[in-house]
mmCIF file with all atom_site columns, C-alpha atoms in Angstrom:
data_model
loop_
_atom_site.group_PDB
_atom_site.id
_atom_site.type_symbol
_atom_site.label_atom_id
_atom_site.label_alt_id
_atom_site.label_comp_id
_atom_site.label_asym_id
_atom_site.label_entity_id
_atom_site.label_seq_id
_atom_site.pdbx_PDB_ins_code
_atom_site.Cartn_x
_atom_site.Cartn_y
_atom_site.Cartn_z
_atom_site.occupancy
_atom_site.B_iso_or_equiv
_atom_site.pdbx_formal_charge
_atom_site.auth_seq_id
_atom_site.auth_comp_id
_atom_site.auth_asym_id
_atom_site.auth_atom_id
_atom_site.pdbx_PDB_model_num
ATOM 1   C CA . UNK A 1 1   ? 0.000   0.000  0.000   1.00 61.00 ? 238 UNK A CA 1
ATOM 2   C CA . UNK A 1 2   ? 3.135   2.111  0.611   1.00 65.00 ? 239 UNK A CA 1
ATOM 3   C CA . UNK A 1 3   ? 4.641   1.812  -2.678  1.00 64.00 ? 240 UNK A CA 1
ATOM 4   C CA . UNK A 1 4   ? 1.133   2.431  -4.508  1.00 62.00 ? 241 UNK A CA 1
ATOM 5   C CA . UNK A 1 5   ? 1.093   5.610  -2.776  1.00 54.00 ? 242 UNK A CA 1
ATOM 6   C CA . UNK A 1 6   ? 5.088   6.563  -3.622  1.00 54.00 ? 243 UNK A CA 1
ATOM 7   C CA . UNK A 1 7   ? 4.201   5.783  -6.741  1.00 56.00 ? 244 UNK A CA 1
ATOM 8   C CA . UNK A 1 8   ? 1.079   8.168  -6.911  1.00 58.00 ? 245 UNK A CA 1
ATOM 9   C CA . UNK A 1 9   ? 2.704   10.908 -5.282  1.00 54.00 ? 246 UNK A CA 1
ATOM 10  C CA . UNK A 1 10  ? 6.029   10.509 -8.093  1.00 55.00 ? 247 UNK A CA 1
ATOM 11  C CA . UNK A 1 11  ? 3.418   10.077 -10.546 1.00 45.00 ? 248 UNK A CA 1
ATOM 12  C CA . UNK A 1 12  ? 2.142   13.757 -9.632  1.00 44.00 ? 249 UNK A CA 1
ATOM 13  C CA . UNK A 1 13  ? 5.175   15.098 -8.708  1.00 48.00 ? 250 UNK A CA 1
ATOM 14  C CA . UNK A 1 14  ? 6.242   14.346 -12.159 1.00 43.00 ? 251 UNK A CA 1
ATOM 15  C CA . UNK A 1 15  ? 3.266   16.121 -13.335 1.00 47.00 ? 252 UNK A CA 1
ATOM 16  C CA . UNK A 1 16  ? 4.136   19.248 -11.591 1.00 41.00 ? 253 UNK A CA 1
ATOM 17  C CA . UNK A 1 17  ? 7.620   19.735 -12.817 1.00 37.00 ? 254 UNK A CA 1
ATOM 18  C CA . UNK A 1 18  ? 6.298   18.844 -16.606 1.00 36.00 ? 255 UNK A CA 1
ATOM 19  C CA . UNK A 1 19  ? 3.577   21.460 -16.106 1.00 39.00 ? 256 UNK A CA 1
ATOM 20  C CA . UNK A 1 20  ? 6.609   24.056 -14.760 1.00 40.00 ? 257 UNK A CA 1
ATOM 21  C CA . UNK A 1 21  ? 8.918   23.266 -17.117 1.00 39.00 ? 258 UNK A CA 1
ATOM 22  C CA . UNK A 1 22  ? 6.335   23.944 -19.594 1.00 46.00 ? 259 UNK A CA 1
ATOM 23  C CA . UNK A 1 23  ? 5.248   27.528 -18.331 1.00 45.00 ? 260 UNK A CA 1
ATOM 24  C CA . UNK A 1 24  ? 9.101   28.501 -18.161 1.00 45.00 ? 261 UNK A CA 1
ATOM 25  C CA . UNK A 1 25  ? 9.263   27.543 -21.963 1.00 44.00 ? 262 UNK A CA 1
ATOM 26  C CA . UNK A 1 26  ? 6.018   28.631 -22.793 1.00 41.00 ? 263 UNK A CA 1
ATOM 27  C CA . UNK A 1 27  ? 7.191   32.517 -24.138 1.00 43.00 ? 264 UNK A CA 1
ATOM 28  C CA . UNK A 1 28  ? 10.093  31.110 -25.761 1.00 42.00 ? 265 UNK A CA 1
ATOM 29  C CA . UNK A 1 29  ? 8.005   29.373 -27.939 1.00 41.00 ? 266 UNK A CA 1
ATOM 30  C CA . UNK A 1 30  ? 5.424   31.864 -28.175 1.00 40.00 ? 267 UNK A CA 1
ATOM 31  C CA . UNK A 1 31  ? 8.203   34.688 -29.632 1.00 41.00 ? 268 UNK A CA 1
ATOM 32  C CA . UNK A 1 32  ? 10.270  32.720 -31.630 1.00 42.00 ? 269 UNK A CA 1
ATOM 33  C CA . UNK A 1 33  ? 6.780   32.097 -33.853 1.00 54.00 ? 270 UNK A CA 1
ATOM 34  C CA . UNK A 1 34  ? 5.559   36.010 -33.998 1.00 80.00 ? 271 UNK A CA 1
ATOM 35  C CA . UNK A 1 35  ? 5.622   37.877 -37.048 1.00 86.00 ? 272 UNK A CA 1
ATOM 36  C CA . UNK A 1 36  ? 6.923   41.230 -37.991 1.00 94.00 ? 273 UNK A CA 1
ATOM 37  C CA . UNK A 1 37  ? 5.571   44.242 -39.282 1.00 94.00 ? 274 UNK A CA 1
ATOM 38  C CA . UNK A 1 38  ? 6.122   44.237 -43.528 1.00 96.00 ? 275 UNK A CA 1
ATOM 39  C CA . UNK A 1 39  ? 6.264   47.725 -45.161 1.00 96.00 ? 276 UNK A CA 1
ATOM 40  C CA . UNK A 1 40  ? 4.382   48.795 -47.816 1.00 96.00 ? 277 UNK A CA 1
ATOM 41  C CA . UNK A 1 41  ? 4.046   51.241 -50.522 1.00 95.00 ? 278 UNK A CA 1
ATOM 42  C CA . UNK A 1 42  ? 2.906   52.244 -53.949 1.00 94.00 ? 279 UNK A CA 1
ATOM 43  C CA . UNK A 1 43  ? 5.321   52.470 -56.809 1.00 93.00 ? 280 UNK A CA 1
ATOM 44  C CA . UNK A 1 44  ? 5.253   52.168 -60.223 1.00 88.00 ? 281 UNK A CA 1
ATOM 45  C CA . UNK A 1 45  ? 1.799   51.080 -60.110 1.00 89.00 ? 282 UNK A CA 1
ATOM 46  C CA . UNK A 1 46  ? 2.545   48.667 -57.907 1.00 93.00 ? 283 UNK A CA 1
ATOM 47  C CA . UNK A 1 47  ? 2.624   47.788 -53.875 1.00 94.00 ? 284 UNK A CA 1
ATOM 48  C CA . UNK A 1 48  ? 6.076   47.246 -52.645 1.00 95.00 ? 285 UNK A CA 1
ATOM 49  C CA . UNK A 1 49  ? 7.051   45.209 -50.007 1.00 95.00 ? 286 UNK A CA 1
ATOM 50  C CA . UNK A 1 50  ? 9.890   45.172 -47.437 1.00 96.00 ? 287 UNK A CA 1
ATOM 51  C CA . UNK A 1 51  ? 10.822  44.397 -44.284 1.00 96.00 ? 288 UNK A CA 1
ATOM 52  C CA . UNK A 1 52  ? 13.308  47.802 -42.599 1.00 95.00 ? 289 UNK A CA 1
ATOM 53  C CA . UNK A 1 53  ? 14.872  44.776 -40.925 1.00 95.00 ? 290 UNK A CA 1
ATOM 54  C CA . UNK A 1 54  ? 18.743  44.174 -41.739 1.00 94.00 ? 291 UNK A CA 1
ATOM 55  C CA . UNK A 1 55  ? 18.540  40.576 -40.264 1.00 93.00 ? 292 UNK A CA 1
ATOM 56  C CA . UNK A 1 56  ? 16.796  39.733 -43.566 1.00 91.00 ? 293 UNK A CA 1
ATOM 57  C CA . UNK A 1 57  ? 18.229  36.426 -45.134 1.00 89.00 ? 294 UNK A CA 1
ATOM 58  C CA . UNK A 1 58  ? 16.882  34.076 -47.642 1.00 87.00 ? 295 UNK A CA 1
ATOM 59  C CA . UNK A 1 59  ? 14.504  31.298 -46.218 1.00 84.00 ? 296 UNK A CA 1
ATOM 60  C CA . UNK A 1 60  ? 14.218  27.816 -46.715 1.00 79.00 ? 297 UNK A CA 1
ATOM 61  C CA . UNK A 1 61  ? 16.063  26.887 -49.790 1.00 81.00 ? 298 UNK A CA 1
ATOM 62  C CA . UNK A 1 62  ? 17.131  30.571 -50.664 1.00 83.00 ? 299 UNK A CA 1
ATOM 63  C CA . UNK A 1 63  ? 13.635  31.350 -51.224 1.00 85.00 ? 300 UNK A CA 1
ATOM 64  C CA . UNK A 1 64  ? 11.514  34.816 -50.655 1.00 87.00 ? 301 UNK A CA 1
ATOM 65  C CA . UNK A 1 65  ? 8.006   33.924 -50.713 1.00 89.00 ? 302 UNK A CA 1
ATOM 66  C CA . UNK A 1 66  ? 5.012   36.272 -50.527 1.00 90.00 ? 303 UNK A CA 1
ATOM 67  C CA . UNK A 1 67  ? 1.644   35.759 -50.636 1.00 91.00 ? 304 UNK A CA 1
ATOM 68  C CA . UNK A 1 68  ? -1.506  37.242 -49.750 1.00 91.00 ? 305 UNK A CA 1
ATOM 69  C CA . UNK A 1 69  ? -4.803  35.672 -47.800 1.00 89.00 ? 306 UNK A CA 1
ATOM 70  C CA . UNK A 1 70  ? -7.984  37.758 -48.754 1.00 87.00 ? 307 UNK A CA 1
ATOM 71  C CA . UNK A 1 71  ? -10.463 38.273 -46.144 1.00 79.00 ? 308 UNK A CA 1
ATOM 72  C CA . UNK A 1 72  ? -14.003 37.666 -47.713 1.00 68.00 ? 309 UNK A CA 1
ATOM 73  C CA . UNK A 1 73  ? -17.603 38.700 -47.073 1.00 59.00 ? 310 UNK A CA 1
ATOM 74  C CA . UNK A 1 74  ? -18.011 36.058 -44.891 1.00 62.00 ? 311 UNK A CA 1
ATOM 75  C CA . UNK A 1 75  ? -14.850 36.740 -42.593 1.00 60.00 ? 312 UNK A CA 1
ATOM 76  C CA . UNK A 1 76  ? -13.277 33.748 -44.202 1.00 59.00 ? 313 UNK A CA 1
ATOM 77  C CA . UNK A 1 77  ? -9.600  33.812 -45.566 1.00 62.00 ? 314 UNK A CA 1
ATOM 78  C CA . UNK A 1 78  ? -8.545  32.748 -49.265 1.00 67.00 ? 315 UNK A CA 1
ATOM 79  C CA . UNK A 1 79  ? -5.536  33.092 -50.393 1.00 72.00 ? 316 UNK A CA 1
ATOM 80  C CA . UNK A 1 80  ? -5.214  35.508 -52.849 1.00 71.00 ? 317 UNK A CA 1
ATOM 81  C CA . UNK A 1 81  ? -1.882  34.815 -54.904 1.00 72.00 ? 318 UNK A CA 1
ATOM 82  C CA . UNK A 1 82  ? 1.417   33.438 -54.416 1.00 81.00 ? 319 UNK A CA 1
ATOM 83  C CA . UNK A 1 83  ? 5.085   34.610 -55.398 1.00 81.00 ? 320 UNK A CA 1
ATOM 84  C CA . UNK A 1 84  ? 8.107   32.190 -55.092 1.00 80.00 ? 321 UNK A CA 1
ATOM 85  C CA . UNK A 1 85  ? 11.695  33.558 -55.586 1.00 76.00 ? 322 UNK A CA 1
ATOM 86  C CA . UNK A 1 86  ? 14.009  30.865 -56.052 1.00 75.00 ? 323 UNK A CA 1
ATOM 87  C CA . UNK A 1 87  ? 17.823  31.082 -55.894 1.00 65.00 ? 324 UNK A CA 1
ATOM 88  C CA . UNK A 1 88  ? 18.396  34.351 -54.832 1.00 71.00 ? 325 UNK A CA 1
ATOM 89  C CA . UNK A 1 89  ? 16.639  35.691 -57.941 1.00 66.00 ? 326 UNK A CA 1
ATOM 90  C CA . UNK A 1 90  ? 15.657  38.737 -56.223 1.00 71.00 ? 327 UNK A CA 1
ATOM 91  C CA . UNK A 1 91  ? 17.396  41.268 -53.493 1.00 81.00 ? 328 UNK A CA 1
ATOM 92  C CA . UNK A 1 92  ? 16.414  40.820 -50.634 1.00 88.00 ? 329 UNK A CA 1
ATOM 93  C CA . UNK A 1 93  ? 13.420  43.258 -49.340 1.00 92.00 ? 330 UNK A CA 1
ATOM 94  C CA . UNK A 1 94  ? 14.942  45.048 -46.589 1.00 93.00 ? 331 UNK A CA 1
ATOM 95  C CA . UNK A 1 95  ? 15.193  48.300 -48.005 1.00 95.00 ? 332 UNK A CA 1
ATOM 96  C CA . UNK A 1 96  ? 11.969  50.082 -49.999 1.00 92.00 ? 333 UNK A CA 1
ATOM 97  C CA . UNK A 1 97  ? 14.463  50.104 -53.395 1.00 93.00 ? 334 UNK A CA 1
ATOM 98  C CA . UNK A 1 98  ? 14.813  47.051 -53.214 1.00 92.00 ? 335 UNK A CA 1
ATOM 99  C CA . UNK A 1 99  ? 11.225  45.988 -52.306 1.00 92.00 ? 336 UNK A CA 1
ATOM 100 C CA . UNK A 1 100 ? 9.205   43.130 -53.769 1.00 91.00 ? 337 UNK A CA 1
ATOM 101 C CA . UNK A 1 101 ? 7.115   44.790 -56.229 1.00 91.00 ? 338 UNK A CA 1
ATOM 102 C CA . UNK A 1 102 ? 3.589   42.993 -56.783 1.00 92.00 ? 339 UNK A CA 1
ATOM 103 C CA . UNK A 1 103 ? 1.015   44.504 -59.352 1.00 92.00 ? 340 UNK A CA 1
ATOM 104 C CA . UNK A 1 104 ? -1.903  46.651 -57.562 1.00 92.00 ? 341 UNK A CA 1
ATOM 105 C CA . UNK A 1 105 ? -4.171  44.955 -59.930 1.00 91.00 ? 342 UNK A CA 1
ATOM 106 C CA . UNK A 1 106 ? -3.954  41.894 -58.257 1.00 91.00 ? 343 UNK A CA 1
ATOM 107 C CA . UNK A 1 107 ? -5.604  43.997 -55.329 1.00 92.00 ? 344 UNK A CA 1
ATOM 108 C CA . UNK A 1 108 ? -9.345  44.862 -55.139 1.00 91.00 ? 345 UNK A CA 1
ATOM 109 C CA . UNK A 1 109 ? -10.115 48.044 -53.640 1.00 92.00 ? 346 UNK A CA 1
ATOM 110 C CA . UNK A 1 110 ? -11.857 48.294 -50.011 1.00 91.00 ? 347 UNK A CA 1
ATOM 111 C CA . UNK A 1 111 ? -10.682 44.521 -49.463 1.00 90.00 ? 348 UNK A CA 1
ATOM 112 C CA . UNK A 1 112 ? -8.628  43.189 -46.364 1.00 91.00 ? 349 UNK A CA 1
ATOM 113 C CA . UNK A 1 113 ? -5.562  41.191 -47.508 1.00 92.00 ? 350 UNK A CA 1
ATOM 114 C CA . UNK A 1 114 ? -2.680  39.973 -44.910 1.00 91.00 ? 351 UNK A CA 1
ATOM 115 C CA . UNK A 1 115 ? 0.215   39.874 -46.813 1.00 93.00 ? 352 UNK A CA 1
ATOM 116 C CA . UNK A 1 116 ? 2.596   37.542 -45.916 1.00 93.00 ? 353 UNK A CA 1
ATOM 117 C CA . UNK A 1 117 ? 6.674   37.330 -46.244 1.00 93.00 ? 354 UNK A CA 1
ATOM 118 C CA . UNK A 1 118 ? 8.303   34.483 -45.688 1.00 91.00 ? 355 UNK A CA 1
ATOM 119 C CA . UNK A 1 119 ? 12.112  35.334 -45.622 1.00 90.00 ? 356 UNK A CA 1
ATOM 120 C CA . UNK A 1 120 ? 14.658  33.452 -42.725 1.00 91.00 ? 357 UNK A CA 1
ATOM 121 C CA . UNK A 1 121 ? 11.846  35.300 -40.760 1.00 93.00 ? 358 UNK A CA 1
ATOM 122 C CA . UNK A 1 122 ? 8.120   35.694 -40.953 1.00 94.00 ? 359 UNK A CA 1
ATOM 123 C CA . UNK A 1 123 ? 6.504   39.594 -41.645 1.00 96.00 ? 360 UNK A CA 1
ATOM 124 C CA . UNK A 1 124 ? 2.819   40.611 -42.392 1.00 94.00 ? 361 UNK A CA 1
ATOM 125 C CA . UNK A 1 125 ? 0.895   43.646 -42.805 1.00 94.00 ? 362 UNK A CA 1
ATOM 126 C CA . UNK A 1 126 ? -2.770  43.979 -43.142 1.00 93.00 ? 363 UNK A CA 1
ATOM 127 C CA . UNK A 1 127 ? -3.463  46.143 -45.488 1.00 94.00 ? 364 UNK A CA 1
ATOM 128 C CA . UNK A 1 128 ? -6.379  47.174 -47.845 1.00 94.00 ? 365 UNK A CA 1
ATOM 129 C CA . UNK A 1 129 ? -6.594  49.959 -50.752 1.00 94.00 ? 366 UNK A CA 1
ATOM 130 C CA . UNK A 1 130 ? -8.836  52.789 -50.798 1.00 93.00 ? 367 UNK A CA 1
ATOM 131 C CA . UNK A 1 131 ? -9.934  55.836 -53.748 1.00 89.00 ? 368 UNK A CA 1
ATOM 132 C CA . UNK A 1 132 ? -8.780  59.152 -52.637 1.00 86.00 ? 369 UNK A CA 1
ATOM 133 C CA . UNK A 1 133 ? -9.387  62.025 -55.235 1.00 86.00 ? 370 UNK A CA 1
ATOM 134 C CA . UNK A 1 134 ? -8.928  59.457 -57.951 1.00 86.00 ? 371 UNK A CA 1
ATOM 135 C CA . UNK A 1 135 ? -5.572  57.995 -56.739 1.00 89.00 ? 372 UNK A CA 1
ATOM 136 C CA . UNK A 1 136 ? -4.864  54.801 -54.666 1.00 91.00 ? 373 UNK A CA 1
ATOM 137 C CA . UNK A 1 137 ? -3.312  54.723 -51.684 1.00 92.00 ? 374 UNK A CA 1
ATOM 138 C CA . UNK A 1 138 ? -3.009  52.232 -48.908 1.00 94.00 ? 375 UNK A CA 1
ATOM 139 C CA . UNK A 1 139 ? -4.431  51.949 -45.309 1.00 93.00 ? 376 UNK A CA 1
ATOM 140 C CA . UNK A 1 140 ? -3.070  49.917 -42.916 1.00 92.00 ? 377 UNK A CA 1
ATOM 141 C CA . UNK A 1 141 ? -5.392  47.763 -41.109 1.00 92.00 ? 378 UNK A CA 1
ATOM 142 C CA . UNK A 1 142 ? -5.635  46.567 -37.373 1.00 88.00 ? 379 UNK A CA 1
ATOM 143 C CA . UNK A 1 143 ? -4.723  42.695 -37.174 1.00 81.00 ? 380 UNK A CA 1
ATOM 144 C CA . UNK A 1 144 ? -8.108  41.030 -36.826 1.00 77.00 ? 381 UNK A CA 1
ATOM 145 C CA . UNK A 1 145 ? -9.785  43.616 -38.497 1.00 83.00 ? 382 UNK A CA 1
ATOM 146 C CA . UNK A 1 146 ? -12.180 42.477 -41.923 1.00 82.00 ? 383 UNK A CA 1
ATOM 147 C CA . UNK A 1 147 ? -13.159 45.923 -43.086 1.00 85.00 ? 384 UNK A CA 1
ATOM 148 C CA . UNK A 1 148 ? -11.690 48.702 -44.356 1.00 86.00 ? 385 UNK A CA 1
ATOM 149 C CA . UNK A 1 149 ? -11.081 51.633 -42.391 1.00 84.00 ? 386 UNK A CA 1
ATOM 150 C CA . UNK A 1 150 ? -13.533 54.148 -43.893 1.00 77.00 ? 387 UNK A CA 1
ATOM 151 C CA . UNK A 1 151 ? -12.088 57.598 -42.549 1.00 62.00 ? 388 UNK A CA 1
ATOM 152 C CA . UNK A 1 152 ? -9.268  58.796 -44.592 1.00 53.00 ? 389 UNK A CA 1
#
């Protein structure tokens, strides 16, 4: 009857340092998964994408990826389109001249899109595009946000 109970009270005891160790780790975890913010801006008729970051490398296979997830009527996300830069191909984004230029047509105005980089890092920006005496421009958008911000 002893030992069952030594072995309950190990039993828990192992519990309890599982469950600490876990806690301590817990925001290690949590950080090392958290995007950044991405830049954005128009040029050439085009939003460009880059990261102000000069930790910036090339990701998995020397690859820059973007892509954007489109928020729909229904809250839902879709994603939108996809970019894959293989082998170095193209600079790398940190700086806005040498941004990753993606055509504003692929864009629908008064939309939510999180646009996604996928670098040696993660960054996002939710963004959506708006008319403003006949010219584009883009608003930034609160993460969790589905609409787009009507003031100007």
């Amino acid at each position: 009857l002893i030992i069952i109970w030594l072995l309950k009270l190990s039993h828990l005891m192992f519990e309890f340092a599982l469950l600490l160790l876990s806690l301590f780790l817990l925001p290690f975890i949590g950080c090392s998964q958290m995007s950044k913010k991405l830049d954005v801006i128009i040029k050439n008729d085009s939003l460009c994408f880059f990261t102000n970051d000069p930790k910036t490398d090339y990701g998995f296979k020397g690859q820059l990826l973007i892509y954007a997830l489109k928020f729909n009527a229904v809250k839902a996300l879709k994603t939108d389109f996809e970019q894959i830069h293989k082998n170095k191909s193209q600079p790398i984004p940190i700086k806005k001249e040498d941004c990753l230029e993606v055509s504003i047509g692929k864009f629908e105005k008064n939309i939510v899109y999180e646009v996604i980089l996928d670098t040696n890092k993660t960054y996002d920006s939710f963004i959506c595009l708006k008319d403003a005496n006949n010219q584009i421009i883009v608003k930034e958008v609160k993460a969790g946000q589905t609409t787009c911000p009507i003031s100007e």
